Short mmCIF file of C-alpha atoms and ligand atoms in Angstrom, two decimals:
data_model
loop_
_atom_site.label_atom_id
_atom_site.label_comp_id
_atom_site.label_asym_id
_atom_site.label_seq_id
_atom_site.Cartn_x
_atom_site.Cartn_y
_atom_site.Cartn_z
CA MET X 1 -9.17 -22.19 -13.23
CA ASN X 2 -12.01 -20.62 -15.25
CA ARG X 3 -13.88 -18.26 -12.96
CA VAL X 4 -12.45 -16.36 -10.00
CA LEU X 5 -14.50 -14.83 -7.19
CA VAL X 6 -12.88 -11.56 -6.14
CA ALA X 7 -13.55 -11.20 -2.41
CA ASN X 8 -12.76 -7.51 -2.23
CA ARG X 9 -13.75 -4.04 -3.48
CA GLY X 10 -12.19 -0.84 -4.80
CA GLU X 11 -9.00 -0.57 -6.78
CA ILE X 12 -7.62 -4.00 -5.84
CA ALA X 13 -10.81 -5.77 -6.95
CA LEU X 14 -10.56 -3.98 -10.28
CA ARG X 15 -6.84 -4.82 -10.52
CA ILE X 16 -7.58 -8.53 -9.99
CA ILE X 17 -10.48 -8.51 -12.48
CA ARG X 18 -8.17 -6.99 -15.10
CA ALA X 19 -5.55 -9.70 -14.52
CA CYS X 20 -8.24 -12.40 -14.80
CA HIS X 21 -9.43 -11.03 -18.12
CA GLU X 22 -5.89 -10.95 -19.51
CA GLU X 23 -5.57 -14.62 -18.53
CA ALA X 24 -8.94 -15.41 -20.17
CA ILE X 25 -10.51 -16.12 -16.79
CA GLU X 26 -13.98 -14.84 -15.83
CA ALA X 27 -14.30 -12.67 -12.76
CA VAL X 28 -17.13 -12.57 -10.23
CA ALA X 29 -17.42 -9.41 -8.14
CA VAL X 30 -19.09 -9.14 -4.74
CA TYR X 31 -20.54 -5.91 -3.44
CA SER X 32 -22.21 -4.34 -0.45
CA THR X 33 -25.24 -2.11 -0.98
CA ALA X 34 -22.89 0.91 -0.75
CA ASP X 35 -20.89 -0.45 -3.72
CA ARG X 36 -23.83 -1.39 -5.97
CA SER X 37 -22.60 0.81 -8.81
CA SER X 38 -18.86 0.72 -8.14
CA PRO X 39 -16.37 0.29 -11.01
CA HIS X 40 -15.35 -3.20 -9.86
CA VAL X 41 -18.95 -4.41 -10.16
CA ARG X 42 -19.28 -3.18 -13.73
CA ALA X 43 -15.88 -4.58 -14.73
CA ALA X 44 -16.73 -8.11 -13.58
CA ASP X 45 -18.55 -10.72 -15.66
CA ARG X 46 -21.00 -11.36 -12.84
CA ALA X 47 -21.67 -9.70 -9.50
CA VAL X 48 -23.23 -10.87 -6.26
CA ALA X 49 -24.72 -8.71 -3.50
CA ILE X 50 -23.34 -9.82 -0.14
CA GLY X 51 -24.96 -7.48 2.37
CA PRO X 52 -25.09 -4.02 3.93
CA PRO X 53 -22.24 -1.46 3.80
CA ARG X 54 -20.59 -2.42 7.08
CA PRO X 55 -17.72 -4.83 6.30
CA ALA X 56 -18.60 -7.01 9.30
CA GLU X 57 -21.92 -7.73 7.56
CA SER X 58 -20.60 -8.16 4.01
CA TYR X 59 -16.93 -8.28 2.92
CA LEU X 60 -15.92 -10.04 6.17
CA VAL X 61 -18.60 -12.74 6.19
CA ILE X 62 -16.87 -15.95 5.12
CA GLU X 63 -20.06 -17.96 4.52
CA ARG X 64 -21.54 -15.30 2.22
CA LEU X 65 -18.39 -15.21 0.11
CA ILE X 66 -18.21 -18.99 -0.19
CA ALA X 67 -21.91 -19.08 -1.07
CA ALA X 68 -21.39 -16.40 -3.71
CA ALA X 69 -18.60 -18.48 -5.25
CA ARG X 70 -20.73 -21.63 -5.20
CA ASP X 71 -23.82 -19.88 -6.64
CA THR X 72 -21.89 -18.41 -9.56
CA GLY X 73 -19.85 -21.49 -10.42
CA ALA X 74 -16.55 -19.86 -9.48
CA ASP X 75 -13.70 -22.31 -8.98
CA ALA X 76 -11.25 -20.03 -7.16
CA VAL X 77 -11.17 -17.11 -4.69
CA HIS X 78 -8.80 -14.12 -4.66
CA PRO X 79 -8.92 -12.18 -1.37
CA GLY X 80 -7.02 -9.02 -2.42
CA TYR X 81 -5.56 -7.15 0.57
CA GLY X 82 -7.21 -6.18 3.86
CA PHE X 83 -10.57 -7.76 4.79
CA LEU X 84 -10.03 -11.56 4.93
CA ALA X 85 -6.74 -11.72 3.01
CA GLU X 86 -4.64 -12.85 5.98
CA ARG X 87 -7.29 -14.87 7.79
CA ALA X 88 -6.05 -18.48 7.79
CA ALA X 89 -9.60 -19.65 8.57
CA PHE X 90 -10.83 -18.09 5.32
CA ALA X 91 -8.11 -19.84 3.30
CA GLU X 92 -9.19 -23.13 4.93
CA ALA X 93 -12.89 -22.52 4.30
CA VAL X 94 -12.19 -21.83 0.62
CA VAL X 95 -10.20 -25.05 0.24
CA GLU X 96 -12.78 -27.06 2.20
CA ALA X 97 -15.46 -25.80 -0.20
CA GLY X 98 -13.47 -27.37 -3.03
CA LEU X 99 -12.26 -24.02 -4.38
CA VAL X 100 -8.75 -22.85 -5.24
CA TRP X 101 -7.33 -20.35 -2.74
CA ILE X 102 -5.30 -17.69 -4.55
CA GLY X 103 -2.83 -17.13 -1.74
CA PRO X 104 -0.33 -18.91 0.47
CA PRO X 105 -1.23 -22.08 2.42
CA ALA X 106 -3.20 -21.46 5.63
CA ALA X 107 -0.26 -22.89 7.60
CA ALA X 108 2.08 -20.21 6.18
CA ILE X 109 -0.43 -17.46 7.06
CA ARG X 110 -0.66 -18.83 10.64
CA ALA X 111 3.11 -19.20 11.05
CA MET X 112 3.69 -15.55 10.10
CA GLY X 113 0.68 -14.26 12.08
CA ASP X 114 2.16 -15.08 15.48
CA LYS X 115 4.93 -12.53 15.97
CA THR X 116 7.14 -14.21 18.58
CA GLU X 117 6.68 -17.59 16.86
CA ALA X 118 7.63 -15.99 13.50
CA ARG X 119 10.73 -14.41 15.09
CA ARG X 120 11.85 -17.78 16.44
CA ARG X 121 11.32 -19.55 13.11
CA MET X 122 13.06 -16.79 11.17
CA ARG X 123 16.10 -16.89 13.45
CA GLU X 124 16.29 -20.66 12.99
CA ALA X 125 16.15 -20.14 9.22
CA GLY X 126 19.11 -17.74 9.42
CA VAL X 127 17.03 -14.60 8.78
CA PRO X 128 18.36 -11.62 10.79
CA VAL X 129 15.84 -10.46 13.40
CA VAL X 130 16.19 -7.52 15.83
CA PRO X 131 18.09 -8.65 18.94
CA GLY X 132 15.61 -9.30 21.72
CA ALA X 133 13.72 -11.83 23.81
CA GLU X 134 11.82 -14.53 21.94
CA ARG X 135 9.07 -15.14 24.44
CA ALA X 136 6.66 -13.13 26.54
CA LEU X 137 8.29 -11.64 29.66
CA THR X 138 7.39 -10.90 33.26
CA PRO X 139 8.47 -7.41 34.54
CA ALA X 140 11.39 -8.89 36.54
CA GLU X 141 12.73 -10.82 33.52
CA ALA X 142 12.23 -7.78 31.29
CA SER X 143 14.50 -5.61 33.44
CA ASP X 144 17.41 -8.08 33.08
CA VAL X 145 16.84 -8.49 29.34
CA ALA X 146 16.73 -4.70 28.82
CA ARG X 147 20.03 -4.28 30.69
CA ASP X 148 21.66 -6.97 28.52
CA LEU X 149 20.28 -5.52 25.26
CA GLY X 150 21.24 -1.98 26.25
CA TYR X 151 18.85 0.99 26.11
CA PRO X 152 16.89 2.17 24.21
CA VAL X 153 14.65 -0.89 23.98
CA MET X 154 11.19 -1.40 22.56
CA VAL X 155 8.30 -3.12 24.32
CA LYS X 156 6.08 -4.98 21.84
CA ALA X 157 2.87 -6.96 22.14
CA ALA X 158 3.49 -10.68 21.50
CA ALA X 159 0.15 -11.01 19.70
CA GLY X 160 0.58 -7.61 18.11
CA GLY X 161 1.21 -5.94 14.83
CA GLY X 162 0.53 -2.56 13.30
CA GLY X 163 2.21 -0.67 16.12
CA LYS X 164 -0.39 -1.37 18.85
CA GLY X 165 1.02 -2.17 22.29
CA MET X 166 4.40 -0.71 21.33
CA ARG X 167 6.57 1.55 23.57
CA VAL X 168 10.10 2.93 23.31
CA VAL X 169 11.98 2.85 26.63
CA ARG X 170 15.13 4.94 27.05
CA GLU X 171 16.05 4.26 30.69
CA THR X 172 15.43 1.71 33.48
CA ALA X 173 13.01 3.96 35.38
CA SER X 174 10.58 4.01 32.44
CA LEU X 175 10.57 0.26 31.84
CA GLU X 176 7.93 -0.82 34.39
CA PRO X 177 5.31 1.77 33.41
CA ALA X 178 5.93 1.05 29.71
CA LEU X 179 5.46 -2.69 30.24
CA ALA X 180 2.20 -2.04 32.09
CA ALA X 181 0.88 0.39 29.48
CA ALA X 182 1.85 -1.82 26.53
CA GLY X 183 0.31 -4.84 28.28
CA ARG X 184 -3.00 -3.01 28.84
CA GLU X 185 -3.06 -1.82 25.23
CA ALA X 186 -2.24 -5.33 23.96
CA LEU X 187 -5.01 -6.87 26.06
CA LYS X 188 -7.51 -4.39 24.71
CA ALA X 189 -6.40 -4.77 21.08
CA PHE X 190 -5.58 -8.50 20.89
CA GLY X 191 -7.08 -10.07 24.01
CA ASP X 192 -3.57 -11.04 25.13
CA ALA X 193 -1.45 -8.91 27.47
CA SER X 194 1.89 -10.65 26.84
CA VAL X 195 4.74 -8.39 25.78
CA TYR X 196 8.38 -8.92 24.81
CA LEU X 197 11.46 -6.77 24.30
CA GLU X 198 13.64 -5.80 21.36
CA LYS X 199 16.60 -3.50 20.92
CA PHE X 200 15.14 -0.21 19.58
CA ILE X 201 16.48 0.61 16.13
CA GLU X 202 16.89 4.40 15.84
CA ARG X 203 15.66 6.13 12.68
CA PRO X 204 15.54 3.10 10.42
CA ARG X 205 14.12 2.94 6.94
CA HIS X 206 11.21 0.62 6.21
CA VAL X 207 12.32 -1.52 3.30
CA GLU X 208 10.40 -4.59 2.16
CA ILE X 209 11.26 -7.40 -0.24
CA GLN X 210 8.75 -8.89 -2.70
CA VAL X 211 8.87 -12.67 -2.91
CA LEU X 212 7.20 -15.04 -5.34
CA ALA X 213 7.11 -18.81 -4.90
CA ASP X 214 5.67 -21.61 -7.01
CA ALA X 215 5.85 -25.36 -6.41
CA ARG X 216 9.41 -25.43 -7.81
CA ARG X 217 11.23 -22.34 -6.51
CA ALA X 218 11.08 -19.17 -4.45
CA ILE X 219 12.56 -15.94 -5.81
CA HIS X 220 12.66 -12.27 -4.82
CA LEU X 221 11.85 -9.18 -6.89
CA GLY X 222 13.92 -6.66 -4.99
CA GLU X 223 12.88 -4.01 -2.52
CA ARG X 224 10.37 -1.26 -2.03
CA GLU X 225 11.23 1.80 0.04
CA CYS X 226 8.22 2.50 2.30
CA SER X 227 9.59 4.96 4.88
CA ILE X 228 7.19 7.79 3.96
CA GLN X 229 4.40 6.82 6.35
CA ARG X 230 2.30 8.34 9.07
CA ARG X 231 0.90 6.32 11.98
CA HIS X 232 1.66 3.07 10.13
CA GLN X 233 -0.17 4.20 7.02
CA LYS X 234 2.16 4.34 4.03
CA LEU X 235 1.72 7.37 1.79
CA VAL X 236 4.50 7.03 -0.80
CA GLU X 237 6.44 3.95 -1.93
CA GLU X 238 9.26 3.55 -4.41
CA ALA X 239 11.27 0.86 -6.11
CA PRO X 240 14.17 0.52 -5.90
CA SER X 241 15.42 2.21 -2.68
CA VAL X 242 18.23 4.78 -2.73
CA ALA X 243 19.61 2.97 0.34
CA VAL X 244 19.94 -0.44 -1.32
CA ASP X 245 22.70 -1.35 -3.77
CA ALA X 246 23.00 -4.61 -5.71
CA GLU X 247 25.03 -6.28 -2.96
CA LEU X 248 22.58 -5.38 -0.16
CA ARG X 249 19.65 -6.30 -2.42
CA GLY X 250 21.20 -9.73 -2.86
CA ARG X 251 21.55 -10.24 0.89
CA MET X 252 18.09 -8.92 1.81
CA GLY X 253 16.58 -10.89 -1.08
CA ALA X 254 18.26 -14.10 0.09
CA ALA X 255 16.94 -13.50 3.63
CA ALA X 256 13.40 -12.98 2.31
CA VAL X 257 13.59 -16.13 0.19
CA ALA X 258 14.85 -18.07 3.25
CA ALA X 259 11.92 -16.69 5.29
CA ALA X 260 9.40 -17.77 2.64
CA THR X 261 10.99 -21.19 2.25
CA ALA X 262 10.98 -21.79 6.01
CA VAL X 263 7.17 -21.60 6.14
CA GLY X 264 6.42 -23.41 2.85
CA TYR X 265 5.29 -20.22 1.13
CA ARG X 266 3.43 -20.17 -2.21
CA GLY X 267 2.36 -17.18 -4.29
CA ALA X 268 3.20 -13.51 -3.72
CA GLY X 269 4.34 -12.29 -0.31
CA THR X 270 6.35 -9.51 1.29
CA CYS X 271 9.04 -9.55 3.96
CA GLU X 272 9.24 -6.30 5.92
CA PHE X 273 12.61 -5.20 7.19
CA LEU X 274 14.00 -2.33 9.22
CA LEU X 275 17.15 -1.02 7.55
CA GLY X 276 19.38 0.80 10.01
CA ALA X 277 21.47 3.87 9.17
CA ASP X 278 24.50 1.56 9.57
CA GLY X 279 23.25 -0.70 6.75
CA GLU X 280 22.20 -3.55 9.08
CA PHE X 281 18.78 -5.03 8.30
CA TYR X 282 16.30 -6.88 10.49
CA PHE X 283 13.23 -8.96 9.63
CA LEU X 284 10.03 -7.47 11.11
CA GLU X 285 7.18 -9.53 9.70
CA MET X 286 5.89 -11.16 6.55
CA ASN X 287 2.72 -9.98 4.84
CA THR X 288 1.06 -13.00 3.30
CA ARG X 289 -0.92 -11.15 0.63
CA ILE X 290 -0.68 -8.93 -2.44
CA GLN X 291 0.13 -5.42 -1.18
CA VAL X 292 -1.19 -1.97 -2.01
CA GLU X 293 2.26 -0.92 -3.26
CA HIS X 294 2.83 -3.93 -5.58
CA PRO X 295 2.75 -1.78 -8.76
CA VAL X 296 6.15 -0.14 -8.15
CA THR X 297 7.76 -3.60 -8.19
CA GLU X 298 5.79 -4.54 -11.31
CA LEU X 299 7.07 -1.49 -13.14
CA VAL X 300 10.78 -1.93 -12.39
CA TYR X 301 10.82 -5.72 -12.85
CA GLY X 302 8.31 -5.99 -15.73
CA VAL X 303 6.33 -8.63 -13.84
CA ASP X 304 2.54 -8.74 -13.40
CA LEU X 305 2.32 -9.93 -9.81
CA VAL X 306 -1.43 -10.62 -9.84
CA ARG X 307 -1.11 -12.64 -13.01
CA GLU X 308 1.67 -14.67 -11.37
CA GLN X 309 -0.60 -15.22 -8.34
CA LEU X 310 -3.23 -16.66 -10.69
CA ARG X 311 -0.72 -18.90 -12.47
CA ILE X 312 0.81 -20.22 -9.26
CA ALA X 313 -2.61 -20.93 -7.72
CA ALA X 314 -3.55 -22.85 -10.87
CA GLY X 315 -0.46 -25.03 -10.38
CA GLN X 316 1.46 -23.48 -13.26
CA PRO X 317 5.07 -22.28 -13.01
CA MET X 318 5.58 -18.55 -12.58
CA ARG X 319 6.71 -16.73 -15.71
CA VAL X 320 9.69 -14.99 -14.21
CA SER X 321 13.22 -15.50 -15.47
CA ASP X 322 15.46 -17.81 -13.49
CA GLY X 323 18.50 -15.74 -14.44
CA PRO X 324 19.66 -12.53 -12.79
CA ARG X 325 16.80 -10.10 -12.30
CA VAL X 326 17.71 -6.42 -12.02
CA PRO X 327 15.40 -3.49 -11.47
CA SER X 328 15.09 -1.22 -14.49
CA GLY X 329 14.47 2.51 -13.96
CA TRP X 330 12.56 3.98 -11.05
CA ALA X 331 8.90 3.79 -9.93
CA ILE X 332 7.07 5.92 -7.35
CA GLU X 333 3.55 5.48 -5.99
CA CYS X 334 1.50 8.18 -4.26
CA ARG X 335 -1.58 7.01 -2.40
CA ILE X 336 -4.37 9.49 -3.12
CA THR X 337 -6.65 9.41 -0.09
CA SER X 338 -9.80 11.29 0.86
CA GLU X 339 -7.98 12.76 3.85
CA ASP X 340 -7.23 16.33 4.72
CA PRO X 341 -3.58 16.77 5.77
CA ALA X 342 -4.39 20.20 7.25
CA SER X 343 -6.73 18.64 9.84
CA GLY X 344 -4.37 15.86 10.89
CA PHE X 345 -5.39 13.61 7.98
CA LEU X 346 -9.02 13.37 9.05
CA PRO X 347 -11.09 11.50 6.46
CA THR X 348 -13.38 13.64 4.31
CA THR X 349 -16.59 12.48 2.64
CA GLY X 350 -18.77 13.58 -0.24
CA ARG X 351 -19.57 12.87 -3.85
CA ILE X 352 -16.74 13.07 -6.35
CA ALA X 353 -18.09 15.84 -8.57
CA TYR X 354 -15.33 15.83 -11.15
CA LEU X 355 -12.32 13.61 -11.67
CA ARG X 356 -9.54 14.11 -14.20
CA PRO X 357 -7.01 11.32 -13.77
CA PRO X 358 -3.46 11.98 -14.94
CA SER X 359 -2.22 10.07 -17.97
CA GLY X 360 0.53 10.22 -20.55
CA PRO X 361 3.94 8.55 -20.72
CA GLY X 362 4.94 6.44 -17.72
CA VAL X 363 1.78 7.12 -15.73
CA ARG X 364 -0.46 4.45 -14.18
CA TRP X 365 -3.71 5.29 -12.39
CA ASP X 366 -5.12 2.42 -10.29
CA ALA X 367 -8.41 3.70 -8.92
CA GLY X 368 -11.50 2.17 -7.38
CA VAL X 369 -13.65 5.24 -7.85
CA GLU X 370 -14.96 7.43 -10.64
CA ALA X 371 -16.67 10.79 -10.94
CA GLY X 372 -20.14 10.59 -9.39
CA ASP X 373 -19.12 8.05 -6.75
CA GLU X 374 -19.92 8.70 -3.11
CA VAL X 375 -16.99 8.56 -0.67
CA THR X 376 -18.22 7.22 2.67
CA LEU X 377 -16.64 6.34 6.00
CA TYR X 378 -17.40 2.62 5.65
CA TYR X 379 -14.19 1.76 3.84
CA ASP X 380 -10.53 2.67 3.57
CA SER X 381 -9.92 6.26 2.56
CA MET X 382 -7.62 5.38 -0.35
CA LEU X 383 -9.30 6.57 -3.55
CA ALA X 384 -6.56 5.72 -6.01
CA LYS X 385 -2.88 5.04 -6.48
CA LEU X 386 -0.92 7.26 -8.79
CA ILE X 387 2.14 5.39 -9.99
CA VAL X 388 4.86 6.64 -12.33
CA TRP X 389 7.85 5.04 -13.98
CA ALA X 390 10.87 6.81 -15.50
CA PRO X 391 14.46 5.83 -16.34
CA ASP X 392 15.89 7.31 -13.13
CA ARG X 393 14.74 8.79 -9.81
CA PRO X 394 14.94 12.51 -10.69
CA ALA X 395 12.95 11.82 -13.86
CA ALA X 396 10.39 9.78 -11.87
CA ILE X 397 9.97 12.66 -9.40
CA ALA X 398 9.52 15.14 -12.28
CA ARG X 399 6.97 12.81 -13.84
CA MET X 400 5.10 12.49 -10.53
CA GLN X 401 5.04 16.28 -10.20
CA ARG X 402 3.62 16.57 -13.69
CA ALA X 403 1.04 13.84 -13.04
CA LEU X 404 -0.04 15.43 -9.73
CA ASP X 405 -0.45 18.73 -11.57
CA GLU X 406 -2.76 17.03 -14.06
CA LEU X 407 -4.90 15.37 -11.40
CA VAL X 408 -8.15 17.16 -10.60
CA VAL X 409 -10.54 15.86 -7.93
CA THR X 410 -13.45 18.00 -6.82
CA GLY X 411 -16.28 17.29 -4.40
CA VAL X 412 -14.11 15.55 -1.83
CA GLY X 413 -10.90 16.67 -0.14
CA THR X 414 -7.70 14.74 -0.86
CA ASN X 415 -4.04 14.67 0.13
CA GLN X 416 -2.95 15.61 -3.41
CA ARG X 417 -1.26 18.84 -2.37
CA PHE X 418 0.71 17.09 0.36
CA HIS X 419 2.17 14.79 -2.31
CA ARG X 420 2.97 17.77 -4.51
CA ARG X 421 4.86 19.49 -1.68
CA LEU X 422 6.74 16.29 -0.88
CA MET X 423 7.93 15.94 -4.49
CA ASP X 424 9.35 19.48 -4.19
CA ASP X 425 11.11 18.83 -0.89
CA ASP X 426 14.91 18.86 -0.82
CA ALA X 427 15.31 16.10 1.79
CA TYR X 428 12.89 13.82 -0.06
CA ARG X 429 14.64 14.55 -3.34
CA ARG X 430 17.97 13.58 -1.78
CA GLY X 431 16.35 10.35 -0.59
CA ASP X 432 17.16 11.42 2.96
CA VAL X 433 14.20 9.72 4.67
CA ASP X 434 13.45 7.29 7.51
CA ILE X 435 10.27 6.09 9.23
CA GLN X 436 10.11 9.26 11.37
CA PHE X 437 10.50 11.62 8.41
CA LEU X 438 6.91 12.91 8.43
CA GLU X 439 6.87 13.29 12.23
CA ARG X 440 9.61 15.88 11.83
CA ARG X 441 8.00 17.61 8.86
CA ALA X 442 4.83 19.38 10.03
CA ASP X 443 5.59 21.94 7.31
CA LEU X 444 4.90 19.34 4.60
CA ILE X 445 1.72 18.10 6.20
CA ALA X 446 -0.07 21.36 6.94
CA PRO X 447 1.55 24.52 5.65
CA PRO X 448 -0.05 27.78 6.84
CA ALA X 449 -2.55 28.86 4.18
CA GLY X 450 -2.46 32.59 3.50
CA ASP X 451 -4.86 34.85 1.59
CA ALA X 452 -2.56 34.79 -1.42
CA ASP X 453 -2.94 31.00 -1.59
CA LEU X 454 -6.69 31.27 -1.55
CA GLU X 455 -6.65 33.76 -4.42
CA VAL X 456 -4.50 31.46 -6.52
CA ILE X 457 -6.73 28.47 -5.77
CA VAL X 458 -9.90 30.34 -6.76
CA ALA X 459 -8.21 31.69 -9.89
CA ALA X 460 -7.11 28.19 -10.90
CA ALA X 461 -10.57 26.73 -10.39
CA LEU X 462 -12.12 29.54 -12.45
CA ALA X 463 -9.53 29.10 -15.19
CA GLU X 464 -10.22 25.41 -15.42
CA ASP X 465 -13.96 26.00 -15.57
CA VAL X 466 -13.79 28.80 -18.13
CA ALA X 467 -11.52 26.74 -20.36
CA ARG X 468 -13.93 23.82 -20.29
CA GLN X 469 -16.96 26.00 -20.94
CA SER X 470 -15.26 27.71 -23.86
CA ARG X 471 -14.40 24.39 -25.51
CA ARG X 472 -17.94 23.10 -25.39
CA PRO X 473 -19.56 25.29 -28.10
CA ALA X 474 -16.64 24.52 -30.42
CA ALA X 475 -17.16 20.82 -29.91
CA THR X 476 -20.85 20.97 -30.75
CA ALA X 477 -20.36 23.42 -33.62
CA ASN X 478 -18.76 20.80 -35.84
CA GLY X 479 -21.58 18.47 -35.03
CA SER X 480 -19.39 15.50 -34.16
CA GLY X 481 -18.86 16.13 -30.48
CA THR X 482 -15.12 16.21 -31.03
CA VAL X 483 -12.85 19.20 -31.22
CA GLN X 484 -11.04 19.49 -34.53
CA GLY X 485 -8.80 21.82 -36.49
CA ALA X 486 -8.68 25.42 -35.36
CA ALA X 487 -11.19 24.72 -32.60
CA ALA X 488 -8.88 22.11 -31.13
CA GLU X 489 -5.98 24.53 -31.20
CA GLY X 490 -8.09 27.18 -29.57
CA GLY X 491 -9.07 24.67 -26.90
CA GLY X 492 -5.47 23.71 -26.44
CA THR X 493 -4.45 27.28 -25.83
CA GLU X 494 -7.16 27.77 -23.25
CA GLY X 495 -6.26 24.46 -21.65
CA GLY X 496 -2.72 25.74 -21.53
CA TRP X 497 -3.42 28.66 -19.28
CA ALA X 498 -5.92 26.70 -17.19
CA TRP X 499 -3.36 24.00 -16.50
CA ALA X 500 -0.70 26.58 -15.75
CA ALA X 501 -2.94 28.34 -13.24
CA ARG X 502 -3.70 25.02 -11.61
CA ARG X 503 -0.02 24.12 -11.42
CA GLU X 504 0.64 27.39 -9.66
CA SER X 505 -2.13 26.70 -7.16
CA LEU X 506 -0.66 23.30 -6.32
CA ARG X 507 2.82 24.69 -5.88
CA GLY X 508 1.63 27.80 -4.07
CA SER X 509 1.64 26.39 -0.54
C1 MV4 T 1 10.46 -1.50 15.58
C2 MV4 T 1 10.94 -0.18 15.41
C3 MV4 T 1 12.18 0.12 15.91
N1 MV4 T 1 12.90 -0.83 16.58
N2 MV4 T 1 11.20 -2.40 16.24
C4 MV4 T 1 6.05 -0.76 13.92
C5 MV4 T 1 5.01 -1.72 13.47
C6 MV4 T 1 5.57 -3.06 13.67
N3 MV4 T 1 5.28 -3.91 12.57
C7 MV4 T 1 7.03 -2.87 13.87
N4 MV4 T 1 7.25 -1.48 14.08
C8 MV4 T 1 8.46 -1.00 14.48
N5 MV4 T 1 9.27 -1.88 15.12
C9 MV4 T 1 12.39 -2.05 16.73
N6 MV4 T 1 13.10 -2.97 17.40
C10 MV4 T 1 10.14 0.73 14.72
C11 MV4 T 1 8.88 0.32 14.26
C12 MV4 T 1 8.09 1.32 13.58
C13 MV4 T 1 7.79 1.21 12.22
C14 MV4 T 1 8.19 0.13 11.45
C15 MV4 T 1 7.87 0.04 10.11
C16 MV4 T 1 7.13 1.05 9.51
C17 MV4 T 1 6.73 2.12 10.24
C18 MV4 T 1 7.04 2.22 11.59
C19 MV4 T 1 6.62 3.33 12.32
C20 MV4 T 1 6.92 3.43 13.63
C21 MV4 T 1 7.66 2.42 14.27
#
């Protein structure tokens, strides 16, 4: 493998290009006209225009991507996440074009894509699934099944995923209307109205297990805690989980490895589980791709997952110890999105006027944008991932607070302050979370903004600006463009109060 076409954009494209370069592999970027000057295009060795901004006319067009690979002499394709990453037909097209597919076999993608089929196969492989009916149900059958399972039950779309066509039913009278509503929604979303039933798990955590498989063996790299989500969009992930000890990790890990083995998995994948308050866990689905939150696993296991994807695709063994693997320290990821929590997380747009990414010990900033970039509505609203590592969870939270205080984004609204409030929250700090946590916590999402808050915000912005202005003459005075000696100390002092004012503004509401 000498040249990889990266069939994606943003931070994950950049992440893959970096891994390629560390493995002495060339990277080919693709870009829509909206991404002409994006960081991933400049980072790559070559770049190919693949069409207009709309994904359906660029990043989702299989033939254009294959042609781009052929035209640039690429010998492999990495799909990233989203777009075509879990499209079995794309994996097949890549292989048929004589290229290496950096992902699991198309058959494994297909097997995990059909939810009821995946449930059946997982049960046969000894993987715990939520009690329920395996196949699509008629209303009459559903009523009997629900009685046997015991209420509450959940109606789910057979073809579904991502929460569409899903209904909680708490008593017999509500079953029929829920089946009808879920069926209609499923038909609209997936072109298939079939639904099935599961026992509803109350207030579970969302815990997922990272798996890695080469031609010789399948292993797991522990769990990620992903319960902090809103409408199926994760906002914060951690590794490990406060709810998982070594014994439970061993059992969930073994289940995930069994799931991967059952479908002939290769490469990096993730098994999603619900973890009940009683400590029982249930397989939900397998994501057959690299995930947004992969860095937290990388940091606690010291494994570069994208590099391992490249090695495995090239037919090499993964470079992960066969002995006992234990997570070391604690990692937390905050997804920084161009969304405004105060308006129900509506996406915001604009040009990023200024960007100061956090840095320093234990801080990783995986971003797909830079200052000057335009944030549009064509693509996902995630601007960057802020990831920290520290020896333990309290230290990781303190480090995340510090890093969020350092982060400055102007020109486009972000959810930065939501993350800052969360890191201060007692329940979060106790690790007392489940998938409904944010539904209960309107106070974290949109606190009432008073006049005092506004004053602090304006003061902080002025402080930051004044401090920068006052450093500039000093920097030019010594003729080198760098701040030295007394000037540097002066700058540091001014920076000190500017940063302090900004910290106050972030903590203020
Ligand atoms: C569930 C559940 C509770 N009980 N199944 C949502 C998306 C889909 N992949 C599975 N989902 C759920 N299935 C039973 N039997 C709760 C959810 C769920 C959820 C799961 C993971 C992450 C976030 C979630 C948010 C709401 C509901």
